[in-house]
Coordinates of C-alpha atoms and ligand atoms in Angstrom, one line a residue:
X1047 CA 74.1 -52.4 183.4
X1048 CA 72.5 -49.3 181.8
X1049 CA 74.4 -47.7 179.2
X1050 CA 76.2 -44.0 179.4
X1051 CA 74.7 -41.7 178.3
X1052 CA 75.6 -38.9 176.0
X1053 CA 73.6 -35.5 176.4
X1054 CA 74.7 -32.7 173.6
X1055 CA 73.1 -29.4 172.6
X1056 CA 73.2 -26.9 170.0
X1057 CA 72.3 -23.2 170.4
X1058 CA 68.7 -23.0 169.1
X1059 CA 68.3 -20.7 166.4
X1060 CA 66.7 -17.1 165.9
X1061 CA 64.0 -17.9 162.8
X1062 CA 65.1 -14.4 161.6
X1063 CA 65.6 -16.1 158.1
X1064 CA 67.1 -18.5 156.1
X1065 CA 70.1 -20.8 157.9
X1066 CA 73.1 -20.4 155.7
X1067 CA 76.1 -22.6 155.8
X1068 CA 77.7 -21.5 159.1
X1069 CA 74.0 -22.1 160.7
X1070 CA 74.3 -25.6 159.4
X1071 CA 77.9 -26.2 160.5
X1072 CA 76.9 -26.2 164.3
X1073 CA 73.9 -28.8 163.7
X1074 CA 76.3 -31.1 161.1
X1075 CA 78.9 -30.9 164.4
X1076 CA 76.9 -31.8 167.1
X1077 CA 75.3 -34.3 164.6
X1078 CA 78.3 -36.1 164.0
X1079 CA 79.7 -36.0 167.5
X1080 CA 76.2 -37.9 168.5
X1081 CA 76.7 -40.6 165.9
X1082 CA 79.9 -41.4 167.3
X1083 CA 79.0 -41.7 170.2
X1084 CA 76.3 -43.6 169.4
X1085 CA 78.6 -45.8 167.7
X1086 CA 80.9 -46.2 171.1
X1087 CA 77.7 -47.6 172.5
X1088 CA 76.5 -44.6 174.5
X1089 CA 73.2 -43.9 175.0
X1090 CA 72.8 -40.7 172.9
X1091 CA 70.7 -37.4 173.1
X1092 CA 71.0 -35.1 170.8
X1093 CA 68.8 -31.6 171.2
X1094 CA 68.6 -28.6 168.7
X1095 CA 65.5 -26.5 168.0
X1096 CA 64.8 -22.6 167.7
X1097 CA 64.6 -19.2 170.0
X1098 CA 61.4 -18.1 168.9
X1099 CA 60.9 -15.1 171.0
X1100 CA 61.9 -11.4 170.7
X1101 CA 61.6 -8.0 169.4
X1102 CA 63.2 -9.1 165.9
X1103 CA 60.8 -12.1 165.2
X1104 CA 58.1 -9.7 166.3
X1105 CA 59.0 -7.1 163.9
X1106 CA 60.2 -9.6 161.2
X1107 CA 56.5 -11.3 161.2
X1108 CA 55.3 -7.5 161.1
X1109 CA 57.2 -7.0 157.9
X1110 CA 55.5 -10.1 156.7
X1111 CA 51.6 -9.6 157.3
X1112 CA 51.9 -12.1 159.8
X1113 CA 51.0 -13.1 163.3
X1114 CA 54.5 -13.9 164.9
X1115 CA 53.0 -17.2 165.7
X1116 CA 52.0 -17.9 162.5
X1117 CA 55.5 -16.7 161.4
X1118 CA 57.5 -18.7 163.6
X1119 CA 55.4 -21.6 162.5
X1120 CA 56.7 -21.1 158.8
X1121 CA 60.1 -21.0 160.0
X1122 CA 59.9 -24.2 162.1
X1123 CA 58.9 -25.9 159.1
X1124 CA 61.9 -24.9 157.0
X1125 CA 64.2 -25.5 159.7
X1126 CA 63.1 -28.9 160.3
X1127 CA 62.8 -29.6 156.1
X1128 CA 66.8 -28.1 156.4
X1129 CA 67.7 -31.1 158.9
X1130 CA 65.6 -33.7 157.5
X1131 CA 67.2 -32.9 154.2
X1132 CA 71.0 -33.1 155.9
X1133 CA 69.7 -36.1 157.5
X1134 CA 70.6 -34.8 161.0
X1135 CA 69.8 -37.2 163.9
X1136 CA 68.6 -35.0 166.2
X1137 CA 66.3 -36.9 168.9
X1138 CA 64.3 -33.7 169.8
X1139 CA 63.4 -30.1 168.7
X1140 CA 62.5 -27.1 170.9
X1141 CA 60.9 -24.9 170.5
X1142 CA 60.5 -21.7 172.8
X1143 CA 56.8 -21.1 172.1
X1144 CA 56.1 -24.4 173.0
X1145 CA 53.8 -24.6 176.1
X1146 CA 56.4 -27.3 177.5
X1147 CA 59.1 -24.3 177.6
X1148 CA 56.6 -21.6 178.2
X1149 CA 55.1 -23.1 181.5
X1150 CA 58.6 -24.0 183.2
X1151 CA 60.5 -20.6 182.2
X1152 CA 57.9 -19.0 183.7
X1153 CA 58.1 -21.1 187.1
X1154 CA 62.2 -20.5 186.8
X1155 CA 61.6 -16.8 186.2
X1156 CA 59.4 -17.0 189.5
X1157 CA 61.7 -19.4 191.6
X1158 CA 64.4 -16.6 191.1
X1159 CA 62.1 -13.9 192.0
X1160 CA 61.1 -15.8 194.9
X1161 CA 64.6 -16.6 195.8
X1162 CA 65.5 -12.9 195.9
X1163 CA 68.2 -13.5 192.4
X1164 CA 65.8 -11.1 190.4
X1165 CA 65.0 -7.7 191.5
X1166 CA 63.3 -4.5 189.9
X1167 CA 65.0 -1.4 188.5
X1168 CA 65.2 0.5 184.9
X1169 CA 67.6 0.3 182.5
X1170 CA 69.2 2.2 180.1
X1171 CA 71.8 1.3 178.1
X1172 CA 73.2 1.1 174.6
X1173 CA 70.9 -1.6 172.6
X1174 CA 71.6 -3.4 169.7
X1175 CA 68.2 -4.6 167.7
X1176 CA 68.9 -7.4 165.5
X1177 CA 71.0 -9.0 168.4
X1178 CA 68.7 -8.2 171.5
X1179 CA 71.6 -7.2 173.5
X1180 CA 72.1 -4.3 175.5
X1181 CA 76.6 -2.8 175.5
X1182 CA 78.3 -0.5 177.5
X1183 CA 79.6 2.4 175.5
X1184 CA 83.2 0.2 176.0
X1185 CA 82.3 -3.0 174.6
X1186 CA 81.0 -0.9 171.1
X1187 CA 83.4 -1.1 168.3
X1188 CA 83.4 2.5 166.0
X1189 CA 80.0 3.3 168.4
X1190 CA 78.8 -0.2 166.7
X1191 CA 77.9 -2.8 167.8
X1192 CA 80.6 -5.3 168.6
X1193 CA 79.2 -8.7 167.0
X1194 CA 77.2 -7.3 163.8
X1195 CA 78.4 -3.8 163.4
X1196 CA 75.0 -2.6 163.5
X1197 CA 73.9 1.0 164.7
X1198 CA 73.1 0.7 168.5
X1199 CA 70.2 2.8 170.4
X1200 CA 70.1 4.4 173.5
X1201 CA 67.1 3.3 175.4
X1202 CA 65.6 3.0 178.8
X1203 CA 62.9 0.9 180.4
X1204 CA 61.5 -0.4 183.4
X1205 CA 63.3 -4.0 183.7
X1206 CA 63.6 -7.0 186.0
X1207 CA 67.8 -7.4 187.0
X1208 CA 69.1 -10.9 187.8
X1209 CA 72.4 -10.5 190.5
X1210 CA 74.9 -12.0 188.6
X1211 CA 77.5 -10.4 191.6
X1212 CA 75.7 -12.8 194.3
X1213 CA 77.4 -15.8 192.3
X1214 CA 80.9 -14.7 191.0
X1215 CA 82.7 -15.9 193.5
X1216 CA 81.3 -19.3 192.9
X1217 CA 81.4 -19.1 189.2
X1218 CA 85.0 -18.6 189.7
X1219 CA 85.7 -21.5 192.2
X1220 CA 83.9 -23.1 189.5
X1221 CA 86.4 -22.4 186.9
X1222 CA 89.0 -23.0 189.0
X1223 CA 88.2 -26.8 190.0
X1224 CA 86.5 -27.3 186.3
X1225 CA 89.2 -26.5 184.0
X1226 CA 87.9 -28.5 180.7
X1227 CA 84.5 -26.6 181.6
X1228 CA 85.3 -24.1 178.8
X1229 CA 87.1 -25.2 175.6
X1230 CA 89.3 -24.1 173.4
X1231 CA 91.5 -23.0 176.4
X1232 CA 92.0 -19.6 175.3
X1233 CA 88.3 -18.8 175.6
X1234 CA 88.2 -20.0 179.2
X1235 CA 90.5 -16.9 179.3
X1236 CA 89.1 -15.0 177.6
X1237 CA 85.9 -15.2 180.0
X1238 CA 87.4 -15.0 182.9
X1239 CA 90.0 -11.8 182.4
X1240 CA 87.3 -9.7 180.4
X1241 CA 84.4 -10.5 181.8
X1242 CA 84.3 -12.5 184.9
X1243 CA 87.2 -11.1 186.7
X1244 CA 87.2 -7.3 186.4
X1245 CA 83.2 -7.8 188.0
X1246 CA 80.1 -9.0 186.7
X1247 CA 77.2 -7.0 185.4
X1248 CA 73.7 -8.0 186.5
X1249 CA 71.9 -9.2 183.7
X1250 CA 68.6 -7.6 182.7
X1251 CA 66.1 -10.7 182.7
X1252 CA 63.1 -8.8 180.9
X1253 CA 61.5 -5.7 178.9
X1254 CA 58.2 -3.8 178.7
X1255 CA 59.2 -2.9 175.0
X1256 CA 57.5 -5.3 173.0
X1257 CA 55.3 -8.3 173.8
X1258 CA 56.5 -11.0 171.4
X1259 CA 57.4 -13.1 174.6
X1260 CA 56.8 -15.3 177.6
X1261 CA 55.0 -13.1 180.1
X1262 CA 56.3 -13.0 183.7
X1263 CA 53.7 -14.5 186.1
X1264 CA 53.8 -12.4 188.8
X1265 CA 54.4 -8.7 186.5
X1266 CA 52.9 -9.8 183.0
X1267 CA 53.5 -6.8 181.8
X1268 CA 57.3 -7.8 181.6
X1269 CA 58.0 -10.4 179.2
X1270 CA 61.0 -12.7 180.4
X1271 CA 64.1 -11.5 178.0
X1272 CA 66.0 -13.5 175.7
X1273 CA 68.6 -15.8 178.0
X1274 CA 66.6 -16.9 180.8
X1275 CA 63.9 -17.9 178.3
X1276 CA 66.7 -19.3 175.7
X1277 CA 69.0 -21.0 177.8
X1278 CA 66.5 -23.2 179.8
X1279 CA 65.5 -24.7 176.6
X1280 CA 68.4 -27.0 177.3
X1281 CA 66.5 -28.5 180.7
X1282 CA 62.7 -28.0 179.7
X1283 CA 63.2 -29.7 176.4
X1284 CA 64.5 -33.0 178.9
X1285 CA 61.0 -32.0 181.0
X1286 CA 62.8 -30.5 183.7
X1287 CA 60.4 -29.3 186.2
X1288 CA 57.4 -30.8 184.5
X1289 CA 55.2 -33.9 185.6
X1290 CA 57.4 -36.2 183.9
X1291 CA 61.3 -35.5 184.3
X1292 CA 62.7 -39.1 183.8
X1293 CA 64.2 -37.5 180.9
X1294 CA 66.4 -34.8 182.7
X1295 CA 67.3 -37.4 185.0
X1296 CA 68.9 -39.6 182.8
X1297 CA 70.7 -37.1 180.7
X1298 CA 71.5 -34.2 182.7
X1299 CA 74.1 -32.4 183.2
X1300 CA 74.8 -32.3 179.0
X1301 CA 78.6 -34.1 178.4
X1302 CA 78.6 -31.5 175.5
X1303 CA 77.0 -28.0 174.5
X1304 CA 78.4 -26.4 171.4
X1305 CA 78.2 -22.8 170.9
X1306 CA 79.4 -20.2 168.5
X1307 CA 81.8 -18.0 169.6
X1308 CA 79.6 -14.9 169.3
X1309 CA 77.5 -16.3 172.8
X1310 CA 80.3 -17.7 174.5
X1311 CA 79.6 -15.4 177.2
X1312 CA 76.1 -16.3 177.4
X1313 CA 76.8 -20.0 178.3
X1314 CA 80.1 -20.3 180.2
X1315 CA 78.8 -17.3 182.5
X1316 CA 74.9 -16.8 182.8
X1317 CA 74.3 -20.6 181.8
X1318 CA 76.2 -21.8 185.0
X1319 CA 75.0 -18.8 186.8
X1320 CA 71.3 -19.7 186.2
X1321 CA 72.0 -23.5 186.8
X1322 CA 73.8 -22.8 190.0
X1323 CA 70.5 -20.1 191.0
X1324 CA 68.5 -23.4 190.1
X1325 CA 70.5 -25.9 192.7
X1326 CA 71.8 -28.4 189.8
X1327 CA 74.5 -29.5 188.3
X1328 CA 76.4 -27.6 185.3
X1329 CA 76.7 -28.9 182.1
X1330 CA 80.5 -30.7 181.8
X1331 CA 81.4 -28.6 178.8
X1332 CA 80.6 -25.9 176.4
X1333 CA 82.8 -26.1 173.6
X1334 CA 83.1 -22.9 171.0
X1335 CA 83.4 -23.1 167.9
X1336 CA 84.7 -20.6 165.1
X1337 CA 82.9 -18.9 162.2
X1338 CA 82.3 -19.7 158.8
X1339 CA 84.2 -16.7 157.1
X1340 CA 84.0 -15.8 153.7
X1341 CA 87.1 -14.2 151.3
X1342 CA 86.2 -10.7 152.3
X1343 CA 84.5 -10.9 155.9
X1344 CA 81.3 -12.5 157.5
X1345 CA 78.4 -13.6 155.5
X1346 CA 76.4 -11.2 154.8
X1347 CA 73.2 -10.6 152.2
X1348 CA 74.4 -7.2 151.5
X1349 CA 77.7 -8.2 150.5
X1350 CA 76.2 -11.0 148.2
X1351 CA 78.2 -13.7 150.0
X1352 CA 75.9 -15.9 151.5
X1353 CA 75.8 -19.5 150.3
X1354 CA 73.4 -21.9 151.6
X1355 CA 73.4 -25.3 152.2
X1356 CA 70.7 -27.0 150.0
X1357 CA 72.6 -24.8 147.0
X1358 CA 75.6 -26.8 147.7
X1359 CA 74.1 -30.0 148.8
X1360 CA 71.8 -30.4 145.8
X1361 CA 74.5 -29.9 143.2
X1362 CA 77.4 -31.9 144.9
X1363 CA 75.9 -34.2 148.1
X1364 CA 75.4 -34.2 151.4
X1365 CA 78.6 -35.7 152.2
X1366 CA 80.5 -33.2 150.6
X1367 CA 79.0 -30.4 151.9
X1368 CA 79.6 -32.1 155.4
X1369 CA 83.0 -32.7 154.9
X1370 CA 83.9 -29.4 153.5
X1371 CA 82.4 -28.0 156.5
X1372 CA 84.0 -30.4 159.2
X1373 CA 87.0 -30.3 157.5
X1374 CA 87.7 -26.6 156.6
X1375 CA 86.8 -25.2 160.4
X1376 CA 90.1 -25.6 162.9
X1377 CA 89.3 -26.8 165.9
X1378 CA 87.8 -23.4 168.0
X1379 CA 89.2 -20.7 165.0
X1380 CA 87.5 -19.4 162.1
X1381 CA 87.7 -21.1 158.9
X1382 CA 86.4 -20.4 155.4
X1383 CA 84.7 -20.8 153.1
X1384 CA 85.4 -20.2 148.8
X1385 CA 84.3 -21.9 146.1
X1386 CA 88.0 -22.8 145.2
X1387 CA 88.2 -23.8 148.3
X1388 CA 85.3 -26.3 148.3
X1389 CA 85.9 -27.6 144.8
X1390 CA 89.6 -28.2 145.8
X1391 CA 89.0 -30.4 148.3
X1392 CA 86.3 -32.1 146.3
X1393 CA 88.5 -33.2 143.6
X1394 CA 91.6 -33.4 145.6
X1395 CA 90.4 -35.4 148.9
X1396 CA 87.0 -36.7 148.0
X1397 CA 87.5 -37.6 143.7
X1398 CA 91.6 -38.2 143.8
X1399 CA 92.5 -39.7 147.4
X1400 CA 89.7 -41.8 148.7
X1401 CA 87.4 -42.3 145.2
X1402 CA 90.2 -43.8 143.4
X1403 CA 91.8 -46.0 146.3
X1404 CA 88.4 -47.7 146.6
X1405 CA 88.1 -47.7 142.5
X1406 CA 91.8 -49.2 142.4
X1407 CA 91.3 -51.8 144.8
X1408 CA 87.9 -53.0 143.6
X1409 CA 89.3 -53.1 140.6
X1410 CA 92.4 -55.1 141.4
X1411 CA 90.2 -57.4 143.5
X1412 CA 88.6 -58.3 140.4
X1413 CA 90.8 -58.5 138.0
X1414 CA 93.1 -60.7 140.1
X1415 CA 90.7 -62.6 142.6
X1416 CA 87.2 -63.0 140.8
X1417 CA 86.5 -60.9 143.9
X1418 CA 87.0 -63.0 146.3
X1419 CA 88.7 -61.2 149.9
X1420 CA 91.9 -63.6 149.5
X1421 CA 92.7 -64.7 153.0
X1422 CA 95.0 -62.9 155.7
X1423 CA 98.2 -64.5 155.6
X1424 CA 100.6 -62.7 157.3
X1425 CA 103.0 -59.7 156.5
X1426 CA 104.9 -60.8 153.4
X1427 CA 105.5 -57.7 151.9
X1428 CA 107.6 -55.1 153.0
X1429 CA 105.2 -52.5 153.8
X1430 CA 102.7 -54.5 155.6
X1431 CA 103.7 -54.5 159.3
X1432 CA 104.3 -50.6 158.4
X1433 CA 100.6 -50.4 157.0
X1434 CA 99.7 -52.1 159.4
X1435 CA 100.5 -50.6 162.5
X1436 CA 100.1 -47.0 161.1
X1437 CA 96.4 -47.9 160.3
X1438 CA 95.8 -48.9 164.0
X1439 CA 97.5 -45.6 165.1
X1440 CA 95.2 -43.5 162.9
X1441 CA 92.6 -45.2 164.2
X1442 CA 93.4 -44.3 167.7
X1443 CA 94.4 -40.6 166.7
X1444 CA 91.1 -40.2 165.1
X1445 CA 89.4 -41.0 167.8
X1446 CA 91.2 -39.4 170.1
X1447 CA 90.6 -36.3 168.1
X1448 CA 87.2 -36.5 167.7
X1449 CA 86.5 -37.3 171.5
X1450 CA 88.1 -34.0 172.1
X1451 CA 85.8 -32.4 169.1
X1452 CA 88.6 -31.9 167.0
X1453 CA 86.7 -32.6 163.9
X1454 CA 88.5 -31.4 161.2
X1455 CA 92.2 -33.1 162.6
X1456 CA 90.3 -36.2 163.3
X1457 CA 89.2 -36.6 159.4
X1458 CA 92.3 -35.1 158.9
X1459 CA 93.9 -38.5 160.5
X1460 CA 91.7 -40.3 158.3
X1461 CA 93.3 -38.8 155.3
X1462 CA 96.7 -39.8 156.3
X1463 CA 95.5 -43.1 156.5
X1464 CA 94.1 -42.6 153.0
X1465 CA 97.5 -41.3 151.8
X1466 CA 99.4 -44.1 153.4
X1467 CA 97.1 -46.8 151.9
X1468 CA 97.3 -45.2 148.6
X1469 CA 101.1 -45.2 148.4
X1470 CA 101.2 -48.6 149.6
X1471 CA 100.0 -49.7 146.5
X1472 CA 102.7 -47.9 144.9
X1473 CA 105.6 -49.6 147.1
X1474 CA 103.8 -52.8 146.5
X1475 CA 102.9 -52.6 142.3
X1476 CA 100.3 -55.2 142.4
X1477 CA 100.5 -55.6 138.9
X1478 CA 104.5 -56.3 139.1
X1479 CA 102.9 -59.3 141.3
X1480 CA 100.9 -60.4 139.0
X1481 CA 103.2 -60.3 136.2
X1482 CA 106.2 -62.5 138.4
X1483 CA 102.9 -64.5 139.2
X1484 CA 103.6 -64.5 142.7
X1485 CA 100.1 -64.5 143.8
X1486 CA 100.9 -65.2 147.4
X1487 CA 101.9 -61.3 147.8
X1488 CA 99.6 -59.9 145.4
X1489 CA 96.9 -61.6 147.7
X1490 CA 98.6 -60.2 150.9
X1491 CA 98.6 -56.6 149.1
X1492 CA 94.6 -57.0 147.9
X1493 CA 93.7 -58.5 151.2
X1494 CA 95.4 -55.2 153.0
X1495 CA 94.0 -53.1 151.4
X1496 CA 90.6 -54.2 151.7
X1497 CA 91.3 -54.1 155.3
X1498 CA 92.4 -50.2 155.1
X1499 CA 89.2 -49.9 153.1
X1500 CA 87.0 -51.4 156.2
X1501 CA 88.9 -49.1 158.8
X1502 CA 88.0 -46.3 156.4
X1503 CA 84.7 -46.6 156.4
X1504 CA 84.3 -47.1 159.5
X1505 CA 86.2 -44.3 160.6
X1506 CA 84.1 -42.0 158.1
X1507 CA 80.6 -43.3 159.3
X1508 CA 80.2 -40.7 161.9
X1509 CA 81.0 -37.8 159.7
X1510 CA 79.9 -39.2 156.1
X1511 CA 76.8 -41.8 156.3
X1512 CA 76.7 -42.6 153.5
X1513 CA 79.7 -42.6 151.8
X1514 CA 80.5 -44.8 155.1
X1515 CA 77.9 -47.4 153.4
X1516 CA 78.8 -47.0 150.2
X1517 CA 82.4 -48.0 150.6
X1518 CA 81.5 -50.8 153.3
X1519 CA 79.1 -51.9 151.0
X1520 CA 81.0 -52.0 148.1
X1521 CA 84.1 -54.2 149.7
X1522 CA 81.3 -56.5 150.9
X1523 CA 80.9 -55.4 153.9
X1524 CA 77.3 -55.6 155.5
X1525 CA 77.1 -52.0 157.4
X1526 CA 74.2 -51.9 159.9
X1527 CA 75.8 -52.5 163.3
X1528 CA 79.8 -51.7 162.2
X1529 CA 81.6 -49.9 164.9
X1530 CA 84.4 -49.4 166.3
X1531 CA 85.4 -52.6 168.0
X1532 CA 88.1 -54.6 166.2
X1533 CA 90.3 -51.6 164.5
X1534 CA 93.1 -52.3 166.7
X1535 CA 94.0 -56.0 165.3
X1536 CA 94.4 -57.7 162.3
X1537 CA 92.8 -59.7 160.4
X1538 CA 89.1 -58.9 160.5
X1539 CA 87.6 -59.9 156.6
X1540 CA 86.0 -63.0 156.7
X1541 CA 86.9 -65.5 154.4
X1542 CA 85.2 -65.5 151.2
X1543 CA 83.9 -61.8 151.2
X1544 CA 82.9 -60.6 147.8
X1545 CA 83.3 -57.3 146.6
X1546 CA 81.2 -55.6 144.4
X1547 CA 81.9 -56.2 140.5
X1548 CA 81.6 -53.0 139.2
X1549 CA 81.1 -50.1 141.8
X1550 CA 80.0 -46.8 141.5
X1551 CA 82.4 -44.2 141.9
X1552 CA 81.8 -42.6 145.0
X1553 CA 82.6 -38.7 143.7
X1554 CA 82.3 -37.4 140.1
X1555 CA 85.5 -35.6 139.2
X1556 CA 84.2 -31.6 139.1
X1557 CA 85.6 -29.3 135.9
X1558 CA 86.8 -26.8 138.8
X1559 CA 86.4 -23.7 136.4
X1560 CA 83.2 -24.5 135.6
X1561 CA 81.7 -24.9 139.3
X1562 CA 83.4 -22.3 140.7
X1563 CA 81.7 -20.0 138.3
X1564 CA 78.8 -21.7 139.3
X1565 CA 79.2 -21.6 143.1
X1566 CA 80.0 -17.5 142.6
X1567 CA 76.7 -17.0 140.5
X1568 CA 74.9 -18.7 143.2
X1569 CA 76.2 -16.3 146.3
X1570 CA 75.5 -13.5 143.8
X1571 CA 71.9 -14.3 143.5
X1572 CA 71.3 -14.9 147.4
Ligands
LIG1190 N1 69.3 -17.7 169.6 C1 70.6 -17.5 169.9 C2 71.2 -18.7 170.7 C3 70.5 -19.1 171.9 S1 71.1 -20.5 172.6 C4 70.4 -20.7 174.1 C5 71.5 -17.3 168.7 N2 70.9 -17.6 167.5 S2 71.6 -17.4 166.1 O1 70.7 -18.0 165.2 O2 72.0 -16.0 165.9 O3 73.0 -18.2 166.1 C6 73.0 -19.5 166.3 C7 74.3 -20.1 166.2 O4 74.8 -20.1 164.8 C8 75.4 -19.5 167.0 O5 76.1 -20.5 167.7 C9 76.3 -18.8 166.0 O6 77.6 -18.7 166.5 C10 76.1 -19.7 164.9 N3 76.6 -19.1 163.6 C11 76.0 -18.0 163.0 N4 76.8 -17.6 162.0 C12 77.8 -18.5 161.8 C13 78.9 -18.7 161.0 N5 79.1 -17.9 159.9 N6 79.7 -19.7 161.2 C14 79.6 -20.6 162.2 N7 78.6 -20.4 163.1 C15 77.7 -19.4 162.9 O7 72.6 -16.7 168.8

């Protein structure tokens, strides 16, 4: 039988500049939802990539002495060096000026003309630049705009309309008989009372104001405007509509599309709009996520806030950049980011909780069994049928959790089981054991914890590679095709594992004044 498959998307990103960490939080999500899956035995396909068109790249390249091309070329470059360097598994990268999105936009753009979804009129509204989006005097917030604060412009121009109104009813049957469509909840109603309900707008589909975009077949002196041209990326990068689709016809509809929450409305309204225009199926969900916030408000240059990933990443790890970012970031809501804040959970979670369990028990493996896995032989200490049945509920809670893309309380489960291992050894004082001698226990205690130590690094795999590795590797543990079959029984060491003799600790304890001065020079100078 063929596998299931696993289709998930992020946004592609504007090349308008450097990605800081909240750029890198989407990719590092979807990223890790992937490798789970992948790990469940799904066939997996995971798409990011860049919106490459626009009046801001156009000017941006302008500002640059360059060709917008040659500009967006640059900034394909350093994106893919950014994911390569956070050792993302994506499995393809679009690009919108790529002639296998160019060519099939275009023959959407026309199918909708044909069909009678786009028609011609002018527009004039209240534009924002840097976000290419056009507000109604209501949505502005002070007269700015609502999502960067920005000054807005009034302008007006010839444009092509796509009627949104021809599909709300539809839309809203779909909501209706699709309730996990949207997720969190509270965006779903978000949607559908501000937005969807009260009437939709027809969407302007293209502009005559600047040429830094795909040109409409029929009209080229319209180039097709931002969404229908970035939201098909989702079906021309699987070769919809081209010669060779077998791609979109394995993987499509998408199981999961993660969005910020600033273009929620772009993908749980126009997305399923255009999709429903185009006679195919709608993608099963679009989850929205939160923002990375900083102590006083959203990143921003200006405010000398912004911290970016390799900063971080080259000073402390990968893994503890992702796991600061997984972990910090409630499910749907806003979390944030400080240096405190990150070197807190560095020494607390990362150094203190997990380093020294795995330190401890190596250790004790050693020092008691020449490092030799002693046997499973039952539950002869008190705690171990406790242990043990609260590690296999973890288990199951973090994967429940994580299937729902609840990131940060399914590492959260992880920790408890960290916790819970930890204080066993305090209920059990190994080296009481081994003092009375009474080396059937101590061996039940080692050989527990060793087992804890497998779950853990299992569990971690999809969110921390390598430390995954590391720890498997360390309790002797070969890690290539670990998953996660056998968590829910015991015993599952084989006899005569051998840990490592001495291991490497897996964090460096950080002198928290010291980095945290650090961390703030380093948003100073960005
Ligand atoms: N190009 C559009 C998306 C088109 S998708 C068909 C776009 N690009 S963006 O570069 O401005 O933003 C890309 C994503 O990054 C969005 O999902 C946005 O929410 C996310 N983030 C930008 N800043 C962020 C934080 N500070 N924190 C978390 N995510 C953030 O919009």
């Amino acid at each position: 039988m063929d596998k299931k498959t696993f289709y998930i998307t992020t946004p592609i990103y504007y090349p308008s500049g450097k990605f800081h960490i909240g750029t890198a939080f989407t990719t590092v999500a979807a990223d890790t939802m992937a490798r789970y899956k992948k790990m469940k035995g799904f066939d997996t396909r995971f798409l990011t990539g860049l919106d490459e068109h626009g009046q801001k790249i156009e000017e941006l390249a302008k500002k640059n002495n360059k060709e917008p091309q040659e500009y967006v070329d640059e900034m394909a470059k350093m994106a893919k060096d950014l994911w390569k360097m956070m050792e993302i598994e994506n499995d393809d990268f679009i690009r919108t000026t790529e002639e296998r999105h160019t060519k099939i936009a275009q023959n959407i753009f026309d199918k909708f003309m044909e069909q009678g979804d786009i028609y011609k009129g002018k527009y004039k509204g209240l534009y924002c630049m840097p976000c290419e989006t056009y507000y109604t005097e209501s949505q502005l917030v002070d007269g700015k705009c609502p999502d960067c604060g920005r000054e807005v412009k009034l302008m007006e121009e010839e444009a092509y309309f796509f009627n949104m109104k021809k599909y709300e009813q539809k839309l809203i049957k779909f909501y209706e008989d699709n309730p996990e469509f949207l997720q969190p909840e509270f965006r779903k109603q978000e949607m559908l009372n501000n937005f969807i309900k009260p009437g939709l707008e027809d969407l302007c589909v293209s502009r005559t104001s600047f040429k830094w975009g795909i040109p409409v077949k029929k009209d080229p002196k319209h180039v097709i405007y931002v969404w229908v041209d970035a939201l098909t990326n989702y079906i021309t990068a699987l070769g919809y509509g081209s010669s060779d689709d077998t791609l979109f016809k394995k993987y499509w509809p998408a199981d999961v599309q993660i969005v910020g929450k600033d273009i929620v409305r772009f993908h749980a309204i126009y997305w399923p709009i255009f999709l429903m225009a185009l006679k195919l199926p709608l993608p099963k969900k679009i989850y929205a996520h939160g923002f990375i916030m900083m102590k006083d408000g959203k990143m921003s240059k200006s405010k000398g806030n912004v911290i970016y990933p390799e900063t971080l990443i080259s000073r402390y790890g990968l893994d503890a950049v992702k796991y600061f970012l997984l972990r910090e970031l409630p499910y749907g809501q806003d979390g944030v980011f400080s240096p405190e804040g990150f070197v807190e959970r560095f020494n607390s979670d990362l150094c203190n909780d997990l380093g020294n369990l795995l330190n401890r028990t190596i250790a004790m493996c050693n020092k008691y069994f020449d490092g030799i896995v002693p046997a499973y032989n039952g539950k002869l200490n008190e705690p171990d049928s406790d242990l043990e049945d609260y590690a296999i509920k973890q288990i199951e809670k973090m994967q429940e959790n994580i299937e729902e893309l609840k990131l940060d309380t399914s590492l959260e489960e992880i920790w408890k089981l960290i916790s819970r291992t930890n204080k066993y050894i305090d209920e059990t004082t190994p080296w009481t054991l081994a003092k009375e001698e009474n080396k059937e226990k101590l061996a039940s205690v080692i050989y527990h914890l060793i087992e804890n130590l497998r779950r853990i690094g299992i569990a971690l795999r999809p969110f921390m590679k390598n430390t995954s590795s590391k720890i498997l590797k360390q309790i002797g543990i070969m890690d290539e095709n670990v998953n996660f079959d056998n968590m829910d029984k015991y015993p599952n060491i084989k006899e005569g594992t051998k840990v490592i003799e001495k291991g490497e600790p897996l964090f460096m304890r950080l002198d928290a004044e010291k980095e945290i001065e650090y961390i703030k020079e380093q948003m100073k100078n960005n």
